[in-house]
């Protein structure tokens, strides 16, 4: 009896399972989102052009880090020409190989339309080293310095250097007109410098260059030698001012206090030579952070709108200056 039931049960189960509608295969999920790696990524980078030691270190950071990470870098040299930079940007939007666009904008204004075009083309945009004016929803993030804060630091240091000075007339050598570092460093410098009675009696662009920094300072010295401090918005322009002060018979860093921004190797040498008092660092080695943000953007990760670079201030009267200078990467 028992055997018969067991047999019937087996038959019944077989019949039942045969009647079961075929297990509906699990619904096909959307194709698993591609997980990007550096090796898959092609980044189109629009550099400003060549300026000085800072820019050379920045360009090297992009090229060397791309090699180390195994990503494809399309490097576009805008030759300090805004029209060329905009054309290059449009080129990268149209280039099917380019996944992400990074740019060091020559000027802050005028990027709204191309950024909208990049967004429409689904190409994430990362701002490197310099900011743009306009809607931050049009770019993923800005990797770089707080230029206003760099200016504030320079103003604070100039106040210390001119403490007790009867007069506090300062000349400012400005970066290329319209660029965010030029605008913001000037703003920050005045914010703190004016608190101690500093008056900026001359201010003009030297386009980040030694030659123009020298020419502009020479022209001012022809008019008057009533200057107690010079603020060079980058090292190169300060080096130019140092040359012209010497030629005018003034002792740089003694008769006229000098502060620069960037802290490149040349600035350390000038401080060791005693011709520069202080340099405010602006870190050019930001490519790793830019590439990291590019990869995160491609993988749909959300990012803060600003990824700050790490920076300090360096002094000619620092007892360890020689060792510090020896340890610098740029
Ligand atoms: O200070 C200057 C370079 O954009 C922060 O550009 C950069 C500036 C830097 O030419 O030396």
Short mmCIF file of N, CA and C and ligand atoms in Angstrom, two decimals, residues 51 54-55 129-130 147 181 185 208 233-234 236 262 282, ligand 1:
data_model
loop_
_atom_site.label_atom_id
_atom_site.label_comp_id
_atom_site.label_asym_id
_atom_site.label_seq_id
_atom_site.Cartn_x
_atom_site.Cartn_y
_atom_site.Cartn_z
N UNK A 51 53.60 80.19 -19.44
CA UNK A 51 53.73 81.47 -18.74
C UNK A 51 55.07 81.49 -18.00
N UNK A 54 55.50 78.15 -12.72
CA UNK A 54 54.28 77.52 -12.18
C UNK A 54 53.57 76.73 -13.29
N UNK A 55 53.42 77.37 -14.44
CA UNK A 55 52.67 76.71 -15.53
C UNK A 55 53.43 75.49 -16.04
N UNK A 129 42.59 74.73 -11.72
CA UNK A 129 43.44 75.85 -11.31
C UNK A 129 42.76 77.22 -11.36
N UNK A 130 41.90 77.47 -12.37
CA UNK A 130 41.25 78.78 -12.42
C UNK A 130 39.75 78.63 -12.53
N UNK A 147 42.14 81.86 -4.38
CA UNK A 147 43.01 82.97 -4.76
C UNK A 147 42.79 84.20 -3.86
N UNK A 181 42.69 84.32 -10.94
CA UNK A 181 43.74 84.60 -9.95
C UNK A 181 44.08 86.09 -9.87
N UNK A 185 43.28 87.61 -6.27
CA UNK A 185 44.44 87.93 -5.43
C UNK A 185 44.46 89.42 -5.11
N UNK A 208 51.98 87.89 -15.93
CA UNK A 208 52.66 86.77 -15.29
C UNK A 208 54.13 86.64 -15.72
N UNK A 233 51.84 89.34 -8.15
CA UNK A 233 50.81 88.30 -8.07
C UNK A 233 51.35 86.94 -8.51
N UNK A 234 52.56 86.88 -9.08
CA UNK A 234 53.25 85.61 -9.22
C UNK A 234 54.75 85.83 -9.11
N UNK A 236 57.31 85.22 -11.14
CA UNK A 236 58.03 85.80 -12.30
C UNK A 236 57.96 87.32 -12.32
N UNK A 262 53.11 81.95 -5.63
CA UNK A 262 53.43 80.69 -6.31
C UNK A 262 54.36 79.78 -5.51
N UNK A 282 51.10 78.61 -4.26
CA UNK A 282 49.95 78.19 -5.06
C UNK A 282 50.40 76.89 -5.73
O1 LIG B 1 49.97 81.95 -10.17
C1 LIG B 1 50.89 82.01 -12.36
C2 LIG B 1 50.43 81.34 -13.61
O2 LIG B 1 46.67 80.23 -12.69
C3 LIG B 1 47.35 80.04 -10.49
O3 LIG B 1 49.02 81.31 -13.52
C4 LIG B 1 47.78 80.17 -11.89
C5 LIG B 1 48.69 81.33 -12.15
C6 LIG B 1 50.00 81.30 -11.38
O4 LIG B 1 50.92 81.92 -14.71
O5 LIG B 1 52.24 81.86 -12.12
#
